[in-house]
Structure formats: structure tokens, C-alpha cells
Amino acid sequence: MRGRIPVVQELLKSELARESVKKKVDDGDSVLHLCVKYNHLEVLKLVLGSTSDDGE
């Protein structure tokens, strides 16, 4: 996300965005895989924090 952490934070406020985090793209990668693959560790932390509320 090239330093666009505030944008990611806003997106993750949406229930739809939090649900889409659990989906996989065509090659089988999830958002979590892509965060690691492209070294977006701050985004990874935000994503993990946004999904931890429901125990998954």
C-alpha cells in the first residue's frame, strides 16, 4: 500500500472489507499472503487486528 496506512484503516472499518480479507484470489493467495509477499507488514498487522474481533 506504499505508506497508505490511513486508507487501509478506513477500508477495514467496512464489514465487507473485513469479510473479503478471508477470501483468496485466483492463484490461491489470501490478503495475508499478499501482505507478506510484498513486505507490507504494517498492513498485515492492521488486517490481523481487524479480524481478531470475531475469534477467527
mmCIF file of N, CA and C in Angstrom:
data_model
loop_
_atom_site.group_PDB
_atom_site.id
_atom_site.type_symbol
_atom_site.label_atom_id
_atom_site.label_comp_id
_atom_site.label_asym_id
_atom_site.label_seq_id
_atom_site.Cartn_x
_atom_site.Cartn_y
_atom_site.Cartn_z
ATOM 1 N N MET A 1 0.822 -1.206 0.000
ATOM 2 C CA MET A 1 0.000 0.000 0.000
ATOM 3 C C MET A 1 0.857 1.257 0.000
ATOM 4 N N ARG A 2 2.137 1.109 -0.053
ATOM 5 C CA ARG A 2 3.059 2.236 -0.197
ATOM 6 C C ARG A 2 2.795 3.383 0.781
ATOM 7 N N GLY A 3 2.668 3.049 2.037
ATOM 8 C CA GLY A 3 2.511 4.090 3.038
ATOM 9 C C GLY A 3 1.106 4.621 3.189
ATOM 10 N N ARG A 4 0.142 3.971 2.600
ATOM 11 C CA ARG A 4 -1.244 4.445 2.666
ATOM 12 C C ARG A 4 -2.003 3.762 3.805
ATOM 13 N N ILE A 5 -1.382 3.720 4.938
ATOM 14 C CA ILE A 5 -1.962 3.067 6.105
ATOM 15 C C ILE A 5 -3.322 3.669 6.469
ATOM 16 N N PRO A 6 -3.485 5.004 6.462
ATOM 17 C CA PRO A 6 -4.802 5.568 6.783
ATOM 18 C C PRO A 6 -5.905 5.077 5.838
ATOM 19 N N VAL A 7 -5.562 4.853 4.585
ATOM 20 C CA VAL A 7 -6.546 4.339 3.624
ATOM 21 C C VAL A 7 -6.951 2.921 4.011
ATOM 22 N N VAL A 8 -5.986 2.102 4.356
ATOM 23 C CA VAL A 8 -6.274 0.729 4.770
ATOM 24 C C VAL A 8 -7.131 0.735 6.029
ATOM 25 N N GLN A 9 -6.815 1.607 6.968
ATOM 26 C CA GLN A 9 -7.602 1.695 8.199
ATOM 27 C C GLN A 9 -9.058 2.025 7.892
ATOM 28 N N GLU A 10 -9.287 2.957 6.993
ATOM 29 C CA GLU A 10 -10.658 3.322 6.616
ATOM 30 C C GLU A 10 -11.368 2.154 5.938
ATOM 31 N N LEU A 11 -10.678 1.485 5.043
ATOM 32 C CA LEU A 11 -11.282 0.351 4.342
ATOM 33 C C LEU A 11 -11.676 -0.763 5.306
ATOM 34 N N LEU A 12 -10.849 -1.004 6.294
ATOM 35 C CA LEU A 12 -11.116 -2.094 7.225
ATOM 36 C C LEU A 12 -12.256 -1.794 8.190
ATOM 37 N N LYS A 13 -12.760 -0.582 8.190
ATOM 38 C CA LYS A 13 -13.934 -0.258 9.005
ATOM 39 C C LYS A 13 -15.196 -0.879 8.417
ATOM 40 N N SER A 14 -15.137 -1.237 7.153
ATOM 41 C CA SER A 14 -16.274 -1.826 6.452
ATOM 42 C C SER A 14 -16.364 -3.325 6.736
ATOM 43 N N GLU A 15 -17.556 -3.804 7.036
ATOM 44 C CA GLU A 15 -17.765 -5.240 7.247
ATOM 45 C C GLU A 15 -17.416 -6.027 5.989
ATOM 46 N N LEU A 16 -17.762 -5.492 4.837
ATOM 47 C CA LEU A 16 -17.459 -6.156 3.570
ATOM 48 C C LEU A 16 -15.952 -6.336 3.394
ATOM 49 N N ALA A 17 -15.189 -5.317 3.742
ATOM 50 C CA ALA A 17 -13.729 -5.409 3.623
ATOM 51 C C ALA A 17 -13.177 -6.451 4.580
ATOM 52 N N ARG A 18 -13.700 -6.480 5.799
ATOM 53 C CA ARG A 18 -13.215 -7.471 6.764
ATOM 54 C C ARG A 18 -13.546 -8.888 6.302
ATOM 55 N N GLU A 19 -14.693 -9.070 5.664
ATOM 56 C CA GLU A 19 -15.053 -10.385 5.127
ATOM 57 C C GLU A 19 -14.167 -10.762 3.945
ATOM 58 N N SER A 20 -13.839 -9.784 3.107
ATOM 59 C CA SER A 20 -13.032 -10.082 1.917
ATOM 60 C C SER A 20 -11.606 -10.473 2.281
ATOM 61 N N VAL A 21 -11.165 -10.110 3.468
ATOM 62 C CA VAL A 21 -9.829 -10.499 3.942
ATOM 63 C C VAL A 21 -9.714 -12.018 3.985
ATOM 64 N N LYS A 22 -10.816 -12.696 4.206
ATOM 65 C CA LYS A 22 -10.814 -14.155 4.331
ATOM 66 C C LYS A 22 -10.834 -14.867 2.980
ATOM 67 N N LYS A 23 -11.051 -14.148 1.903
ATOM 68 C CA LYS A 23 -11.140 -14.738 0.561
ATOM 69 C C LYS A 23 -9.757 -14.920 -0.043
ATOM 70 N N LYS A 24 -9.687 -15.761 -1.055
ATOM 71 C CA LYS A 24 -8.437 -15.978 -1.783
ATOM 72 C C LYS A 24 -8.591 -15.487 -3.214
ATOM 73 N N VAL A 25 -7.496 -15.003 -3.776
ATOM 74 C CA VAL A 25 -7.501 -14.576 -5.174
ATOM 75 C C VAL A 25 -7.267 -15.800 -6.061
ATOM 76 N N ASP A 26 -7.268 -15.599 -7.357
ATOM 77 C CA ASP A 26 -7.214 -16.705 -8.319
ATOM 78 C C ASP A 26 -6.070 -17.688 -8.097
ATOM 79 N N ASP A 27 -4.918 -17.207 -7.680
ATOM 80 C CA ASP A 27 -3.776 -18.119 -7.511
ATOM 81 C C ASP A 27 -3.738 -18.774 -6.133
ATOM 82 N N GLY A 28 -4.761 -18.542 -5.318
ATOM 83 C CA GLY A 28 -4.854 -19.182 -4.015
ATOM 84 C C GLY A 28 -4.318 -18.367 -2.861
ATOM 85 N N ASP A 29 -3.724 -17.219 -3.145
ATOM 86 C CA ASP A 29 -3.205 -16.362 -2.075
ATOM 87 C C ASP A 29 -4.341 -15.595 -1.410
ATOM 88 N N SER A 30 -4.186 -15.359 -0.131
ATOM 89 C CA SER A 30 -5.122 -14.503 0.599
ATOM 90 C C SER A 30 -4.478 -13.127 0.777
ATOM 91 N N VAL A 31 -5.227 -12.216 1.341
ATOM 92 C CA VAL A 31 -4.683 -10.889 1.636
ATOM 93 C C VAL A 31 -3.468 -11.022 2.553
ATOM 94 N N LEU A 32 -3.540 -11.942 3.482
ATOM 95 C CA LEU A 32 -2.412 -12.143 4.399
ATOM 96 C C LEU A 32 -1.162 -12.589 3.639
ATOM 97 N N HIS A 33 -1.342 -13.519 2.702
ATOM 98 C CA HIS A 33 -0.208 -13.962 1.881
ATOM 99 C C HIS A 33 0.390 -12.792 1.104
ATOM 100 N N LEU A 34 -0.478 -11.985 0.522
ATOM 101 C CA LEU A 34 -0.001 -10.865 -0.295
ATOM 102 C C LEU A 34 0.724 -9.815 0.541
ATOM 103 N N CYS A 35 0.251 -9.576 1.757
ATOM 104 C CA CYS A 35 0.940 -8.629 2.643
ATOM 105 C C CYS A 35 2.370 -9.081 2.909
ATOM 106 N N VAL A 36 2.529 -10.364 3.179
ATOM 107 C CA VAL A 36 3.865 -10.898 3.447
ATOM 108 C C VAL A 36 4.708 -10.903 2.176
ATOM 109 N N LYS A 37 4.108 -11.355 1.081
ATOM 110 C CA LYS A 37 4.828 -11.452 -0.194
ATOM 111 C C LYS A 37 5.419 -10.114 -0.615
ATOM 112 N N TYR A 38 4.658 -9.029 -0.396
ATOM 113 C CA TYR A 38 5.108 -7.703 -0.818
ATOM 114 C C TYR A 38 5.639 -6.859 0.336
ATOM 115 N N ASN A 39 5.914 -7.516 1.480
ATOM 116 C CA ASN A 39 6.546 -6.874 2.628
ATOM 117 C C ASN A 39 5.752 -5.683 3.166
ATOM 118 N N HIS A 40 4.436 -5.842 3.234
ATOM 119 C CA HIS A 40 3.564 -4.808 3.798
ATOM 120 C C HIS A 40 3.160 -5.238 5.211
ATOM 121 N N LEU A 41 4.138 -5.225 6.103
ATOM 122 C CA LEU A 41 3.913 -5.762 7.438
ATOM 123 C C LEU A 41 2.988 -4.895 8.280
ATOM 124 N N GLU A 42 3.001 -3.588 8.072
ATOM 125 C CA GLU A 42 2.078 -2.723 8.814
ATOM 126 C C GLU A 42 0.633 -3.012 8.404
ATOM 127 N N VAL A 43 0.421 -3.237 7.114
ATOM 128 C CA VAL A 43 -0.914 -3.592 6.629
ATOM 129 C C VAL A 43 -1.312 -4.948 7.201
ATOM 130 N N LEU A 44 -0.388 -5.881 7.245
ATOM 131 C CA LEU A 44 -0.656 -7.196 7.820
ATOM 132 C C LEU A 44 -1.138 -7.065 9.261
ATOM 133 N N LYS A 45 -0.475 -6.229 10.042
ATOM 134 C CA LYS A 45 -0.881 -6.016 11.437
ATOM 135 C C LYS A 45 -2.296 -5.459 11.514
ATOM 136 N N LEU A 46 -2.615 -4.507 10.646
ATOM 137 C CA LEU A 46 -3.958 -3.932 10.636
ATOM 138 C C LEU A 46 -5.010 -4.976 10.270
ATOM 139 N N VAL A 47 -4.707 -5.765 9.262
ATOM 140 C CA VAL A 47 -5.645 -6.795 8.812
ATOM 141 C C VAL A 47 -5.873 -7.823 9.915
ATOM 142 N N LEU A 48 -4.803 -8.266 10.530
ATOM 143 C CA LEU A 48 -4.937 -9.236 11.614
ATOM 144 C C LEU A 48 -5.737 -8.657 12.775
ATOM 145 N N GLY A 49 -5.511 -7.400 13.086
ATOM 146 C CA GLY A 49 -6.261 -6.748 14.152
ATOM 147 C C GLY A 49 -7.731 -6.593 13.826
ATOM 148 N N SER A 50 -8.051 -6.413 12.563
ATOM 149 C CA SER A 50 -9.448 -6.207 12.171
ATOM 150 C C SER A 50 -10.237 -7.504 12.178
ATOM 151 N N THR A 51 -9.568 -8.634 12.046
ATOM 152 C CA THR A 51 -10.274 -9.909 12.001
ATOM 153 C C THR A 51 -10.281 -10.622 13.344
ATOM 154 N N SER A 52 -9.530 -10.136 14.307
ATOM 155 C CA SER A 52 -9.429 -10.833 15.590
ATOM 156 C C SER A 52 -10.660 -10.637 16.463
ATOM 157 N N ASP A 53 -11.519 -9.694 16.123
ATOM 158 C CA ASP A 53 -12.708 -9.419 16.927
ATOM 159 C C ASP A 53 -13.692 -10.578 16.955
ATOM 160 N N ASP A 54 -13.745 -11.371 15.877
ATOM 161 C CA ASP A 54 -14.719 -12.454 15.812
ATOM 162 C C ASP A 54 -14.122 -13.821 16.136
ATOM 163 N N GLY A 55 -12.901 -13.826 16.645
ATOM 164 C CA GLY A 55 -12.287 -15.062 17.088
ATOM 165 C C GLY A 55 -11.707 -15.925 15.989
ATOM 166 N N GLU A 56 -11.600 -15.426 14.772
ATOM 167 C CA GLU A 56 -11.037 -16.217 13.676
ATOM 168 C C GLU A 56 -9.617 -15.810 13.395
#
